[in-house]
Every structure is written in C-alpha cells, then in structure tokens.
XYZ file of C-alpha atoms in Angstrom:
762
model
C -9.889 -27.262 11.820
C -11.713 -24.838 9.493
C -8.868 -22.343 9.037
C -6.507 -25.217 8.365
C -8.740 -26.415 5.517
C -9.002 -22.878 4.212
C -5.207 -22.547 4.209
C -4.924 -25.802 2.276
C -7.405 -24.608 -0.366
C -5.692 -21.256 -0.801
C -2.310 -22.904 -1.176
C -3.665 -25.148 -3.923
C -4.985 -22.221 -5.977
C -2.533 -19.439 -5.197
C -0.494 -19.747 -8.388
C -3.201 -21.128 -10.611
C -3.098 -19.570 -14.070
C -3.300 -20.601 -17.714
C -2.562 -19.215 -21.130
C -5.445 -17.032 -22.179
C -6.605 -15.557 -25.472
C -6.788 -11.775 -25.739
C -9.492 -10.246 -23.614
C -11.065 -8.595 -26.632
C -12.405 -12.037 -27.605
C -14.887 -11.773 -24.731
C -18.248 -10.087 -24.991
C -19.262 -8.175 -21.875
C -22.062 -10.573 -21.007
C -19.676 -13.532 -21.286
C -17.207 -12.254 -18.707
C -17.158 -14.690 -15.750
C -18.531 -13.176 -12.577
C -17.288 -13.585 -9.019
C -16.784 -17.080 -7.712
C -18.577 -16.320 -4.456
C -22.272 -17.068 -4.224
C -23.819 -16.769 -0.770
C -27.516 -17.656 -0.722
C -29.631 -14.944 0.865
C -31.018 -17.387 3.432
C -27.443 -18.081 4.639
C -27.385 -14.678 6.340
C -28.801 -14.258 9.824
C -31.239 -11.356 9.835
C -31.124 -8.776 12.640
C -33.830 -8.216 15.220
C -36.370 -5.444 14.785
C -35.018 -3.605 17.820
C -31.922 -3.674 20.019
C -33.118 -1.059 22.498
C -33.052 -3.539 25.403
C -29.480 -4.602 24.571
C -28.361 -0.975 24.337
C -30.001 -0.215 27.692
C -28.018 -3.027 29.340
C -24.798 -1.598 27.859
C -25.678 1.952 28.953
C -26.084 0.821 32.561
C -22.521 -0.482 32.543
C -20.899 2.106 30.268
C -22.986 5.141 29.309
C -20.441 6.394 26.766
C -20.520 3.115 24.841
C -24.301 2.965 25.120
C -24.635 6.395 23.521
C -22.276 5.357 20.719
C -24.281 2.196 19.987
C -27.479 4.212 19.604
C -26.047 5.652 16.369
C -25.687 2.211 14.706
C -28.263 0.528 12.472
C -29.727 -2.904 13.242
C -27.344 -4.769 10.920
C -24.374 -3.196 12.693
C -25.836 -3.847 16.159
C -26.486 -7.480 15.272
C -22.769 -8.001 14.620
C -21.746 -6.166 17.800
C -24.119 -8.069 20.119
C -23.687 -11.545 18.568
C -22.432 -14.175 21.035
C -21.531 -16.640 18.286
C -17.892 -17.745 18.483
C -17.438 -17.738 14.690
C -18.804 -14.749 12.780
C -18.108 -13.762 9.185
C -19.433 -10.298 8.419
C -19.927 -9.426 4.747
C -19.565 -5.652 4.821
C -20.627 -3.869 1.658
C -18.694 -0.805 0.516
C -19.365 2.320 2.601
C -21.309 0.365 5.240
C -19.251 1.388 8.294
C -17.253 -1.784 8.850
C -14.495 -0.073 10.875
C -17.174 1.375 13.156
C -18.644 -2.087 13.700
C -15.267 -3.706 14.272
C -14.273 -1.068 16.834
C -17.583 -1.273 18.711
C -17.329 -5.070 18.726
C -13.962 -4.776 20.482
C -15.347 -2.237 22.978
C -18.409 -4.391 23.672
C -16.277 -7.481 24.284
C -13.955 -5.528 26.559
C -16.254 -3.297 28.622
C -19.377 -5.484 28.704
C -18.093 -9.053 28.333
C -14.929 -8.436 30.348
C -12.411 -9.674 27.742
C -8.985 -8.106 28.438
C -7.565 -6.201 25.475
C -4.361 -8.202 25.896
C -6.405 -11.352 25.167
C -7.466 -10.070 21.760
C -5.525 -10.285 18.507
C -6.783 -7.602 16.111
C -5.275 -7.803 12.629
C -5.478 -5.243 9.830
C -3.800 -4.736 6.461
C -2.767 -1.111 6.814
C -1.139 0.913 9.545
C -3.797 3.556 8.982
C -6.598 1.110 9.843
C -4.700 -0.226 12.875
C -4.076 3.291 14.168
C -7.715 4.305 13.637
C -8.933 1.323 15.675
C -6.475 2.035 18.480
C -7.393 5.736 18.582
C -11.119 4.967 18.743
C -10.508 2.594 21.648
C -8.360 5.156 23.465
C -11.213 7.665 23.092
C -13.331 5.523 25.428
C -10.531 5.590 28.012
C -10.408 9.382 28.331
C -12.096 9.295 31.742
C -10.528 6.020 32.846
C -7.090 4.796 33.825
C -4.849 4.995 30.731
C -4.158 1.840 28.752
C -0.626 0.522 29.047
C 1.122 -0.037 25.720
C 1.521 -3.787 26.292
C -2.272 -4.207 26.500
C -2.581 -3.322 22.804
C 0.563 -5.063 21.582
C -1.457 -7.556 19.498
C -3.408 -4.782 17.737
C -1.845 -3.968 14.373
C -1.028 -5.136 10.887
C -0.217 -8.782 10.224
C 3.477 -7.867 10.032
C 3.585 -5.782 13.223
C 1.739 -8.428 15.258
C 4.000 -11.123 13.783
C 7.024 -9.095 14.925
C 5.603 -8.934 18.463
C 4.859 -12.667 18.571
C 8.346 -13.503 17.291
C 10.026 -11.302 19.914
C 8.108 -13.059 22.699
C 8.416 -16.639 21.475
C 10.534 -18.901 23.701
C 11.940 -20.917 20.781
C 13.225 -18.015 18.688
C 16.861 -18.805 19.512
C 16.519 -22.155 17.705
C 16.380 -20.196 14.450
C 19.511 -18.227 15.274
C 17.787 -14.932 16.092
C 17.401 -12.831 19.223
C 14.395 -10.646 20.189
C 16.411 -7.554 19.199
C 16.275 -8.434 15.474
C 15.980 -5.654 12.883
C 13.509 -5.550 10.014
C 14.632 -4.903 6.445
C 12.154 -3.014 4.305
C 11.996 -3.691 0.554
C 14.752 -1.188 -0.277
C 17.069 -2.591 2.397
C 16.367 -6.133 1.219
C 17.376 -5.204 -2.336
C 20.646 -3.643 -1.099
C 21.285 -6.694 1.079
C 20.817 -9.180 -1.783
C 22.790 -7.059 -4.258
C 25.740 -6.995 -1.848
C 25.603 -10.785 -1.503
C 25.447 -11.245 -5.283
C 28.407 -8.908 -5.727
C 30.664 -10.201 -2.959
C 29.973 -13.866 -3.728
C 30.124 -13.347 -7.520
C 26.830 -15.191 -8.021
C 25.211 -15.801 -11.399
C 21.700 -14.378 -10.927
C 19.514 -13.598 -13.928
C 16.734 -10.965 -13.996
C 18.017 -9.128 -10.932
C 15.492 -6.350 -11.550
C 12.730 -8.973 -11.100
C 14.313 -10.580 -8.068
C 11.282 -10.009 -5.835
C 9.012 -11.930 -8.225
C 11.563 -14.702 -8.633
C 11.926 -15.133 -4.884
C 8.161 -15.405 -4.469
C 7.919 -18.073 -7.182
C 10.796 -20.018 -5.683
C 9.437 -19.754 -2.152
C 6.010 -21.059 -3.180
C 6.763 -23.353 -6.108
C 10.520 -23.979 -5.987
C 10.637 -22.480 -9.483
C 14.102 -21.365 -10.583
C 13.598 -20.821 -14.319
C 12.065 -17.430 -15.086
C 10.908 -15.802 -18.317
C 13.232 -16.911 -21.150
C 15.805 -18.718 -18.985
C 17.008 -21.997 -20.481
C 19.271 -23.045 -17.606
C 19.052 -22.653 -13.850
C 21.166 -19.994 -12.176
C 22.431 -19.703 -8.587
C 19.202 -18.437 -7.001
C 19.027 -21.299 -4.422
C 22.629 -20.574 -3.406
C 21.785 -16.881 -2.977
C 18.905 -17.782 -0.680
C 21.088 -20.127 1.344
C 23.770 -17.450 1.766
C 21.042 -14.900 2.531
C 19.541 -17.072 5.267
C 22.886 -17.537 6.998
C 23.754 -13.849 6.682
C 20.411 -12.791 8.158
C 20.851 -15.152 11.081
C 24.399 -13.928 11.677
C 23.275 -10.275 11.636
C 19.899 -10.733 13.367
C 17.945 -9.444 10.347
C 14.529 -10.350 8.925
C 12.657 -9.111 5.875
C 8.881 -8.710 5.612
C 8.348 -12.215 4.230
C 10.458 -13.670 7.027
C 8.142 -12.156 9.638
C 5.163 -14.232 8.504
C 7.041 -17.434 7.657
C 9.057 -17.384 10.896
C 6.084 -16.674 13.158
C 4.201 -19.523 11.484
C 7.123 -21.897 12.073
C 7.397 -20.839 15.702
C 3.668 -21.109 16.392
C 3.603 -24.529 14.773
C 6.225 -25.708 17.278
C 4.492 -24.068 20.217
C 1.516 -21.696 20.331
C 2.908 -19.152 22.780
C -0.326 -17.144 22.840
C -3.816 -18.161 23.901
C -6.102 -15.402 22.604
C -9.751 -15.376 23.545
C -10.713 -13.465 20.418
C -9.145 -13.166 16.949
C -10.571 -10.213 15.010
C -9.641 -9.623 11.355
C -10.273 -6.586 9.158
C -10.375 -6.840 5.327
C -10.602 -10.638 5.502
C -10.887 -10.836 1.706
C -7.258 -9.694 1.359
C -5.723 -12.604 3.308
C -3.289 -14.863 1.468
C -2.458 -18.442 2.404
C 0.394 -17.546 4.800
C -1.818 -15.092 6.683
C -4.605 -17.660 6.930
C -2.034 -20.098 8.271
C -1.143 -17.564 10.980
C -4.834 -17.289 11.897
C -5.003 -21.059 12.032
C -2.058 -21.361 14.435
C -3.519 -18.652 16.680
C -6.940 -20.319 16.762
C -6.529 -22.556 19.774
C -9.411 -24.636 21.113
C -11.267 -21.892 22.977
C -10.540 -18.951 20.636
C -13.430 -17.059 19.055
C -13.184 -15.640 15.536
C -14.725 -12.469 14.081
C -13.822 -11.437 10.536
C -15.025 -8.468 8.493
C -14.553 -8.060 4.778
C -16.043 -7.327 1.377
C -15.511 -9.925 -1.386
C -16.502 -7.235 -3.906
C -13.267 -5.401 -3.041
C -10.891 -8.345 -3.430
C -8.365 -6.648 -5.754
C -4.986 -7.953 -4.572
C -4.552 -11.305 -6.323
C -0.932 -10.327 -7.043
C -0.385 -10.451 -3.258
C -1.865 -13.939 -3.041
C -5.444 -13.141 -1.997
C -8.454 -14.739 -3.685
C -12.101 -13.842 -4.175
C -13.040 -17.352 -3.003
C -11.844 -16.948 0.580
C -15.362 -16.207 1.874
C -16.865 -19.130 -0.006
C -14.161 -21.510 1.236
C -14.460 -20.424 4.865
C -18.254 -20.688 4.796
C -18.067 -24.190 3.311
C -15.660 -25.363 6.026
C -17.384 -23.929 9.098
C -20.696 -23.483 10.792
C -19.935 -19.795 11.184
C -22.713 -17.282 11.619
C -23.025 -15.191 8.451
C -24.060 -11.566 8.807
C -24.089 -8.619 6.444
C -23.840 -4.852 6.335
C -25.805 -3.926 3.183
C -26.451 -0.235 3.848
C -24.172 2.170 1.989
C -23.775 5.600 3.598
C -21.254 7.021 1.125
C -22.468 7.026 -2.466
C -25.596 8.654 -3.888
C -28.341 6.385 -5.217
C -27.843 6.434 -8.990
C -24.055 6.071 -8.786
C -24.395 3.174 -6.344
C -26.912 1.486 -8.654
C -24.513 1.876 -11.580
C -21.687 0.308 -9.559
C -23.892 -2.545 -8.366
C -24.534 -3.679 -11.951
C -20.864 -4.690 -12.116
C -21.546 -7.340 -9.482
C -23.034 -10.778 -9.800
C -26.771 -10.858 -9.020
C -26.235 -13.054 -5.977
C -23.821 -10.473 -4.561
C -25.814 -7.402 -5.451
C -26.838 -6.746 -1.856
C -26.054 -3.035 -1.815
C -28.736 -0.753 -0.427
C -28.461 3.011 -0.822
C -29.316 5.246 2.122
C -28.943 8.499 0.176
C -31.031 10.209 -2.493
C -30.685 9.404 -6.191
C -28.266 12.234 -6.979
C -26.461 12.585 -10.306
C -26.034 10.042 -13.073
C -22.710 8.471 -14.008
C -21.121 10.609 -16.730
C -19.292 8.881 -19.604
C -17.137 11.306 -21.601
C -15.161 10.737 -24.797
C -11.936 12.766 -25.088
C -9.588 12.929 -28.027
C -6.529 12.012 -25.916
C -5.154 12.409 -22.400
C -3.554 15.746 -23.273
C -6.932 17.272 -24.176
C -8.529 15.593 -21.163
C -6.018 17.179 -18.797
C -6.888 20.698 -20.068
C -10.578 19.819 -19.818
C -10.090 18.762 -16.190
C -8.188 21.952 -15.423
C -11.151 24.060 -16.554
C -13.670 21.804 -14.815
C -11.788 21.824 -11.528
C -11.461 25.602 -11.479
C -15.235 25.858 -11.802
C -15.915 23.169 -9.202
C -13.530 24.780 -6.731
C -14.983 28.259 -7.314
C -18.389 26.858 -6.364
C -17.111 25.829 -2.932
C -15.648 22.329 -3.269
C -12.210 21.989 -1.593
C -9.423 20.860 -3.926
C -8.841 17.715 -1.845
C -12.428 16.566 -2.483
C -11.603 16.175 -6.200
C -9.781 13.027 -7.321
C -8.573 11.687 -10.666
C -8.126 7.911 -10.708
C -5.944 5.928 -13.120
C -5.537 2.233 -13.835
C -1.740 2.542 -14.081
C 0.812 4.873 -12.541
C 2.248 5.699 -15.985
C -0.941 7.559 -16.988
C -0.447 10.299 -14.380
C 2.567 12.139 -15.847
C 0.811 14.290 -18.456
C -1.721 15.490 -15.871
C 1.039 16.606 -13.529
C 2.611 18.713 -16.298
C -0.603 20.365 -17.481
C -2.038 20.961 -13.994
C 1.191 22.671 -13.024
C 1.005 24.860 -16.137
C -2.669 25.701 -15.509
C -2.194 26.510 -11.824
C -4.216 23.558 -10.492
C -2.819 22.492 -7.086
C -2.427 18.717 -6.984
C -0.932 15.917 -4.940
C 0.119 12.584 -6.420
C -0.942 10.010 -3.856
C 1.428 7.077 -3.949
C 3.349 4.991 -1.486
C 6.486 7.066 -1.126
C 9.532 5.592 0.560
C 12.195 7.103 2.749
C 14.498 6.964 -0.273
C 12.490 9.897 -1.586
C 13.828 11.921 1.393
C 17.641 11.611 1.387
C 18.193 13.009 4.902
C 15.570 10.735 6.480
C 16.772 7.676 4.582
C 20.321 8.358 5.727
C 19.153 8.971 9.327
C 17.448 5.594 9.313
C 20.713 3.915 8.305
C 22.621 5.913 10.957
C 20.284 4.770 13.723
C 20.223 1.162 12.538
C 24.031 1.152 12.563
C 24.015 2.261 16.210
C 21.255 -0.135 17.272
C 22.486 -3.158 15.290
C 26.260 -2.825 15.306
C 26.723 -5.854 13.024
C 24.346 -4.607 10.310
C 27.023 -4.139 7.646
C 24.554 -2.971 4.964
C 23.347 -0.066 7.114
C 26.925 0.764 8.106
C 28.010 0.836 4.459
C 25.013 3.008 3.550
C 25.959 5.588 6.190
C 29.487 6.123 4.878
C 28.865 5.586 1.143
C 25.753 7.766 0.887
C 25.962 9.989 -2.194
C 24.459 12.833 -0.141
C 26.100 12.500 3.285
C 28.835 9.878 2.974
C 32.557 10.223 2.423
C 33.500 7.296 0.184
C 32.073 5.579 -2.880
C 30.427 2.165 -2.734
C 32.090 -0.421 -4.956
C 33.214 -4.019 -5.105
C 36.782 -2.754 -4.553
C 35.690 -1.166 -1.263
C 34.130 -4.418 -0.083
C 37.263 -6.363 -1.031
C 39.511 -3.836 0.726
C 37.392 -4.018 3.876
C 37.427 -7.822 3.736
C 41.228 -7.888 3.516
C 41.559 -5.335 6.321
C 39.576 -7.398 8.854
C 40.850 -10.799 7.733
C 43.666 -11.097 10.282
C 42.297 -8.695 12.885
C 39.916 -9.099 15.773
C 37.022 -6.689 16.375
C 34.034 -6.836 18.692
C 31.580 -5.938 15.941
C 31.382 -4.719 12.350
C 30.755 -1.086 13.267
C 33.984 -1.015 15.253
C 35.760 -2.782 12.384
C 34.533 -0.384 9.706
C 35.377 2.674 11.816
C 38.917 1.337 12.206
C 39.053 0.608 8.462
C 37.925 4.161 7.733
C 40.616 5.607 9.980
C 43.282 3.404 8.367
C 42.251 3.845 4.726
C 40.757 7.359 4.747
C 42.367 9.224 7.674
C 41.397 12.637 6.273
C 37.665 11.889 6.676
C 37.737 13.066 10.282
C 34.028 14.020 10.477
C 32.899 10.535 9.466
C 35.484 8.785 11.626
C 34.085 10.814 14.515
C 30.576 9.703 13.484
C 31.624 6.034 13.590
C 33.004 6.418 17.114
C 29.863 8.337 18.152
C 27.655 5.492 16.904
C 29.632 2.995 18.990
C 29.373 5.224 22.051
C 25.656 5.772 21.485
C 25.029 2.015 21.436
C 26.702 1.652 24.833
C 24.872 4.694 26.218
C 21.506 3.188 25.267
C 22.456 -0.025 27.042
C 23.417 1.707 30.267
C 21.341 4.892 30.444
C 17.997 5.147 32.248
C 16.986 8.477 30.748
C 16.546 9.381 27.098
C 19.500 10.889 25.264
C 20.024 13.838 22.941
C 20.374 11.815 19.743
C 21.121 14.760 17.457
C 23.970 16.117 19.598
C 25.358 12.759 20.711
C 25.828 11.626 17.121
C 27.253 15.001 15.999
C 24.864 15.085 13.028
C 25.248 18.845 12.588
C 28.505 18.592 10.656
C 27.647 15.488 8.629
C 24.487 17.119 7.253
C 26.729 19.604 5.390
C 26.011 23.135 6.692
C 27.094 24.676 3.372
C 24.506 22.638 1.450
C 21.563 24.484 -0.151
C 19.168 22.024 1.521
C 20.863 22.114 4.926
C 18.021 23.775 6.872
C 15.421 21.509 5.286
C 17.464 18.400 6.109
C 18.112 19.503 9.706
C 14.384 20.138 10.274
C 13.450 16.748 8.815
C 16.029 14.935 10.948
C 15.062 16.722 14.168
C 11.355 16.054 13.620
C 12.077 12.391 12.952
C 14.129 12.106 16.149
C 11.284 13.739 18.111
C 8.903 11.083 16.752
C 11.290 8.335 17.842
C 11.680 9.801 21.317
C 7.905 10.099 21.737
C 7.508 6.450 20.722
C 10.253 5.444 23.174
C 8.578 7.372 26.011
C 5.362 5.409 25.418
C 7.171 2.081 25.696
C 6.618 0.743 29.209
C 8.925 -2.246 28.982
C 12.553 -2.939 28.073
C 15.669 -0.764 28.283
C 16.422 2.216 26.042
C 18.195 0.101 23.442
C 15.209 -2.251 23.154
C 12.800 0.702 23.014
C 14.751 2.370 20.188
C 15.006 -0.946 18.363
C 11.208 -1.298 18.632
C 10.792 2.268 17.343
C 13.023 1.637 14.333
C 11.210 -1.637 13.685
C 8.001 0.379 13.477
C 9.668 2.829 11.081
C 10.575 -0.099 8.811
C 7.035 -1.502 8.981
C 5.324 1.816 8.284
C 7.864 3.231 5.832
C 8.129 6.623 7.545
C 9.105 8.252 10.837
C 5.630 9.525 11.763
C 4.942 6.440 13.852
C 2.881 7.980 16.650
C -0.032 9.719 14.972
C 0.441 8.608 11.395
C 1.271 10.606 8.304
C 0.461 14.279 8.500
C -2.484 15.613 6.546
C -1.627 15.871 2.882
C -1.473 19.426 1.580
C -4.380 20.915 -0.351
C -4.701 19.863 -3.954
C -6.546 17.643 -6.383
C -5.663 14.003 -5.693
C -4.034 12.022 -8.515
C -3.820 8.308 -7.712
C -4.290 4.786 -9.001
C -7.484 2.857 -8.268
C -5.548 0.514 -5.971
C -4.252 3.473 -3.947
C -7.808 4.882 -3.710
C -9.236 1.843 -1.905
C -10.692 2.979 1.416
C -10.866 6.656 0.372
C -13.823 8.795 -0.650
C -14.266 12.090 -2.522
C -17.080 14.393 -3.557
C -15.941 14.414 -7.211
C -14.204 11.414 -8.809
C -12.894 11.283 -12.400
C -11.662 7.967 -13.827
C -9.270 8.745 -16.672
C -8.672 6.738 -19.835
C -11.020 3.809 -19.171
C -10.473 2.224 -22.592
C -10.680 -1.513 -23.073
C -7.142 -2.826 -22.756
C -6.652 -0.615 -19.692
C -9.879 -1.615 -17.930
C -9.649 -4.545 -17.949
C -5.871 -4.406 -18.157
C -4.814 -6.589 -21.051
C -2.693 -9.478 -19.813
C -1.807 -12.437 -21.972
C -1.883 -14.874 -19.059
C -4.649 -13.171 -17.129
C -7.428 -15.724 -17.384
C -10.976 -15.525 -15.987
C -9.753 -14.752 -12.461
C -7.969 -11.681 -13.771
C -11.136 -10.463 -15.487
C -13.181 -10.920 -12.329
C -10.663 -8.905 -10.347
C -10.538 -6.160 -12.981
C -14.320 -5.807 -12.799
C -14.112 -5.548 -8.999
C -11.429 -2.879 -9.466
C -13.822 -0.809 -11.588
C -16.455 -1.300 -8.878
C -13.998 0.066 -6.300
C -13.357 3.107 -8.520
C -17.050 3.901 -8.871
C -17.712 3.605 -5.146
C -15.043 6.167 -4.203
C -17.462 8.898 -5.277
C -19.940 10.429 -2.872
C -21.869 12.654 -5.278
C -20.230 12.945 -8.709
C -18.549 10.352 -10.916
C -17.180 10.804 -14.437
C -15.481 8.144 -16.542
C -13.507 9.061 -19.651
C -12.197 7.154 -22.630
C -9.881 8.346 -25.392
C -10.349 8.241 -29.152
C -6.570 8.305 -29.586
C -5.153 6.813 -26.438
C -1.415 7.104 -25.807
C -1.366 4.116 -23.436
C 0.596 1.297 -25.038
C -2.051 -1.406 -24.459
C -5.256 0.629 -24.832
C -7.828 -0.458 -27.401
C -10.492 1.538 -29.205
C -13.660 2.318 -27.311
C -14.604 2.493 -23.634
C -14.232 -0.494 -21.316
C -16.756 -3.146 -22.303
C -17.423 -3.631 -18.583
C -19.498 -0.445 -18.805
C -21.960 -2.258 -21.081
C -23.345 -3.931 -17.956
C -24.633 -0.579 -16.657
C -28.127 0.399 -17.934
C -28.209 3.466 -20.180
C -30.783 5.073 -17.881
C -28.044 5.489 -15.259
C -25.489 7.021 -17.658
C -25.192 10.496 -19.129
C -23.156 10.193 -22.305
C -21.142 13.173 -23.551
C -20.428 13.288 -27.286
C -16.868 12.747 -28.510
C -14.739 15.870 -28.501
C -12.415 14.858 -31.307
C -12.227 17.867 -33.672
C -13.736 17.551 -37.087
C -11.061 17.249 -39.790
C -11.627 19.504 -42.802
C -9.802 18.294 -45.909
C -9.732 18.720 -49.684
C -9.097 15.850 -52.082
C -5.415 16.780 -52.151
C -4.397 18.174 -48.766
C -5.683 19.893 -45.635
C -6.784 23.479 -46.202
C -4.408 25.610 -44.230
C -5.946 28.506 -42.348
C -4.520 31.873 -43.431
C -4.736 33.345 -39.934
C -3.446 30.279 -38.065
C -0.234 30.923 -36.108
C 0.881 27.336 -36.842
C 2.478 27.137 -40.283
C 3.586 24.060 -42.198
C 7.155 22.916 -41.365
C 7.204 25.151 -38.271
C 9.320 23.639 -35.472
C 7.337 23.201 -32.262
C 7.544 21.405 -28.905
C 4.953 19.588 -26.800
C 5.217 18.799 -23.041
C 4.606 15.094 -23.647
C 5.826 14.317 -27.184
C 8.841 16.630 -27.270
C 10.051 18.434 -30.395
C 8.333 18.092 -33.756
C 7.201 19.919 -36.886
C 3.790 21.102 -38.066
C 2.480 19.073 -41.010
C -0.751 20.989 -41.508
C -2.977 23.470 -39.721
C -6.666 24.283 -40.128
C -9.224 26.136 -38.061
C -10.278 22.769 -36.631
C -7.071 20.769 -36.325
C -3.295 21.012 -36.081
C -1.339 17.933 -37.195
C 2.289 17.508 -36.129
C 5.011 14.911 -36.633
C 6.887 13.994 -33.422
C 9.327 11.461 -34.874
C 9.246 8.308 -32.751
C 5.793 9.249 -31.434
C 4.456 9.586 -34.984
C 1.781 12.005 -36.127
C -0.479 13.613 -33.520
C -3.510 15.834 -34.121
C -4.830 18.510 -31.768
C -7.737 20.878 -31.580
C -6.228 24.413 -31.541
C -7.765 25.238 -28.147
C -6.132 22.147 -26.625
C -2.869 22.049 -28.552
C -0.441 23.088 -25.760
C 2.276 23.675 -28.382
C 5.225 26.067 -28.256
C 7.129 27.553 -31.189
C 10.847 26.821 -31.272
C-alpha cells in the first residue's frame, strides 16, 4: 500500500543526521537545494474551460455554482477531478484552503458523499475551524448540520481523540472513552511528580521532552554528555501505568494509541481522506493515514514542499517525492500567487530550485526587495519606530506591519524601544494558559471535578501559588500517602478533601471547594440541564475578593465558563459529564478556552513574531530583522545539508508573507550570540536587479593618532555613568559628534550614533 511504503521511508530517515562542518564553509551556490524534483510533464494540466461543469453544479446547488465561478482553472481542475488519489502542489498564496473547502462541498452536495464519511485533517485549529465555518456557510438556508457529522474534521490530534473514544478495543489498553488529555505543561508536572515520589535518577530533566522523543523513536537513553544510563525507561514504565490508572493521555499518546487501535481493527471506513499541509506530516501521522486508507477510500492531499519548515517535528521535504514514487496518483498544481507583488515574488522564487520554481505572479511588479544595513538591533529598533510612524500616518493600519525574527530571543530589545517610542505592538507567540493564572487554575478545578482520580490536577488546585491554600512539596506528597495508606476512599478527590480537612482544618474555603467538586461531578452525571458552574463551585471566595486583580480574574473565569457551556450546548450526544469532558479535551488540544469561534482578534499593534509563527499569515509591510549569516541560516554544528535546505525554505516563507513591501536588515555589530559578519549568503541567489540596497548606517568614527576627539558640546563626558535598556549600567569611554563609546562590563564596549544612543545619565 502506497502510504505504508511512505511511512516506512519516513521512519528510516526521521533521525538521519551527521556531524557537519560550520556553515560558513559553504558558498551560496554550493548550498544543496530541495530534494524534491517533480518533472513538469508529471502534472496534469487543466482544461481551457470548466463552464459546463460549473453549469451542472449550479443546477443542483446555485450557491456552490456561484462560488466556483470565482476560481481559476487550476483550482477548478482539483475540485472537479474524479481521480481517487490526488496530490495537489499548492504554491504559496495560491488559495489552497479555498480549493480544499470547495472540494469537500463538491463531494458532498454534488457527489452525495456524507460529511460523516469524510476525514479532513489539518495541522492547526485555526485551519480546521476555517474549513468548518466555510462549510456551515453553505448550510445557512438548509437544515443545520449536527455536530457528529463533522466529528472527523479537525487537527490530527482532535480526530485521533475522536477515533480513540469510539474504538471498541480501547478497554484493552486500560482506558475508557472519558479519558483526559494532558497538555505539555500538565505532562511536565505529571512526570516531575513521578520522578519526585519515586526518587528516580533522571538526568537533563529540563530536556525531558527531547529525551522522550529520542527514546520513543530510537530507544536512546544516553543524552548529551551522559556516560551511564539513568532510569528513563523506568520512568516511562511508571508513567504508562499511572496514565492507565488515571485515564490520562498526552499528545503523543493520542497518535500512538490510535495507530495501535486501528492496526488491530479499522473501526472507520471513510470514503474520502482529505489532508491539508501534507508536507508537514511526520511518520506517525502518515501511519494514521495508512490505517485509515481502507480498500475503497479516496485520498486528496494539499501541500507546498517549499514551506516544509518543521523537520524538528519529524516532517521531511521528501514526502511529496516519496508519495509520488509509490503511487499512480494524479499530480496537480496551483501555481498562481494572489498575495505577493511581482518583484518580491520573483526575489523569493530565486531561493527555490529551478525545478520547483513554478510560482506565477498575478499582481503587478510593485516594489523591490530592500536590503538595509544597520549598526545593531538597538539602532534598528529606533529606525523602525520612525518608519512605522510614517507608514501608519499614511493610512496603513498598525496590524498590517510585521517584524519577523529568526529566534524569539531577538524580540526583546524591540519591545523595550517600541514601548518607549509609543509604537503599539503585539508579540505573536503561542501563549499558554499558564500565562493567565486564573484560567490555568480554572482548568485544573474543572479537570478535578470531571476526572476525580486526576491527582495532578487536584494537587494543582490546592497548591496553586495564586489561589491555593498549601505549598507543594515532597513532604506534602509523603503526608498524603501516609494518610490514605490504611484508609478506603472512593476516589482521590474524596481522599484529598478528607486529608485537607484532617491536616489543615482552618482552610475552610478550600475544604468547601473540595466537597463542591465532588458534588459537581455527581450533578453532571445525573442532571439533564446545564448547571451554574461558577455558583455551584463557590469560586467567588477562592478567587480572593481582596486581590488587586480580582475583577479581572472573575471576568476571565466567567467568560471561560460561558465558552464551555456554549460548547456543551452544541454537543448532541452523551450526558453532561461526557459533554464537559469533551469540552475540556478541546481546551487541552487548543490551549485556550475560546473553543467555539477561536481566539479573539488580536488588539491593534505592529506584529512582532518569529518566521515559524508567521507561516500562513500575510501583511502589507514585512521587515525581517537581523538576517546575518549564522542566524539565517541558523548555525548548527550537526545541521547538515537537510538543515540548510530547510533554512532556505524558511527565508522563502519570510519573503512571501509580504503583500507589497519587504525589507531585510543585517547588522554590522550584531548582538546575537551566533551571528556572523555580513548578510545571509542565501541572499546572493537573488539578482541585484530585484534588490534595493541601502548603505550601511554605522557612524563614521573620527579619531586622532592618540585618542578620540571629544566634542566640547557633547552631553556625554568621559567616565560619566550611564545606563542602557539592553546593556544595563556602564561608563562613557569617549564621545564625539559622530560616536559615543561606552563600556558595559560583561557586554564589553559598545558604540552608538548620538541620535540612536538611547542612553540615560545616572
């Protein structure tokens, strides 16, 4: 079976890597290109016209027919294809989500395929929600879709959860359909508790996630400088038993367990399997596709090998090539870019291999790519502040301006200076509920009520530094263990509430909370109507009314509960307990409580984000900061040619976020620890005719044979004590009309142009 062969190939290359000489040894023209080469004649070309096909659709569904009239012939070819195996190579900005959605609608409304017979898999909750919302739009005048019809539409993890819950052999693994999902933070707490209570010898606990991945895939125990094996296998054995006993799974368990179950018995017989961002699949996800692909299943995958930038998750740029080699699939393409102006798109396309350079601009030439040399990131941040004020004053919204970075560590100085200069900004990163103490605590409260044997959630409720009553420690765990040793309790929540009453009788508010959680669990089991969660759990008192953040916390908690209740109302199967468990499972999968309509619109402000976080986004103005060699490509000792290929694709992704304006900077005196002199040598691949180069802004240094000539009217005098927002306190070494040089101790000597100095006298 083709997907089976593909899974085998991915498994054999997933952890391939060799020692590699420094990247600087490579000349730009010697950098290996992408592994994928698809001959042009391998693609099926579209017809000249699809007017007849659209007419047939319009007769059956006028709304869909009108929508199809807006698509180009490449897009229509993919929608109307009757081939049972289609791989669609969708270039950046070519409307792949539009095609994927219309393919689903065409199969459903015209070909009569029930939505419940489709498995639609995405990599982000945002993409899954967008597809669902577009489908629901076509049902506005029809009978509403029931929630179970779309239960196999979602991310790989959410669909895996659904398949696991329904599988008849789940009990063989010691789980029930009411299992809870541990997010990354909960998994860390879970493993740390096991290490502590079992007194295990585990090295590199701060790298535990990486170690677990290596052990799971390669059975590798030794890590970094370890000479002897530690007790990692024992930890995993204890962890497995504990998860089974408490009906818990982590994210990795979802994929591995569903694959095991489907291997025993394929409980689902989908007519169509549809995959978004196919290039991001790792071997376990391909294995899931393989198990779902029964004899009569059709397969439609959309992706862009030029945007394969997640090798650290296990994906590979060769997935297209491998799948094509193993199947007689019909290859199609979406070459038309609707996002980026002509000259910028041409510049980006030169980063690709010739065989892959299939991008076709649909917009006018527009502006050239600007390459700007700044003295350092401090000066660049002030430069951006002035630029952005001008851009905004000319009518561009703040949120249409973005600054991209290769690493998260580069962003800090820009936050400080933008705040000082009055530039509104938003740092776009994957925040977690831990960033919102009240919501994180609420999650633990609800999990304790829904899973009354989840000891980690129970402990988190009562040992929270913000809303708990006791301190977490090994002594607490030992005391609790001794307390329950010779006693009999129905569950751990009941046991810990009794322990609290025995050991800490003065904590009446939290003892009351423990009893309320037990009562709430029973109410959900027996009630047919939704309950007042906030009042039933007596959260008012536990949220500390005298706290300065009380009103903010209450509002956050009440809004989160409203989201849960809305989700529960839309569940058309199961009792209230099962519905709330499903809702909290979705919270764990998405990482927030806004599980019905997605995250609210981010407030106005310039976007600061990494290139990885920018994938899938677009802006009118894009600025890529600090693109020195050593940062792009990121210097990694064991990177190898695959790493270089991915780094070049990452730069391609950065360039294609821009609609009209793109500026790339490099620093003469970079503060990044691994940055080298000069701009990224990847940029040498772009013809000079497409680039507007801005001269270096490093100030000219005026010296005499003996020492710098100090300016008489300069406010910065030698030996003056000063401070800088990034480098801290220092002293002035010299000051001229062109340059101020300061000594910042551990940061060494730094030079500034007076207009960019950002210094304060002490």
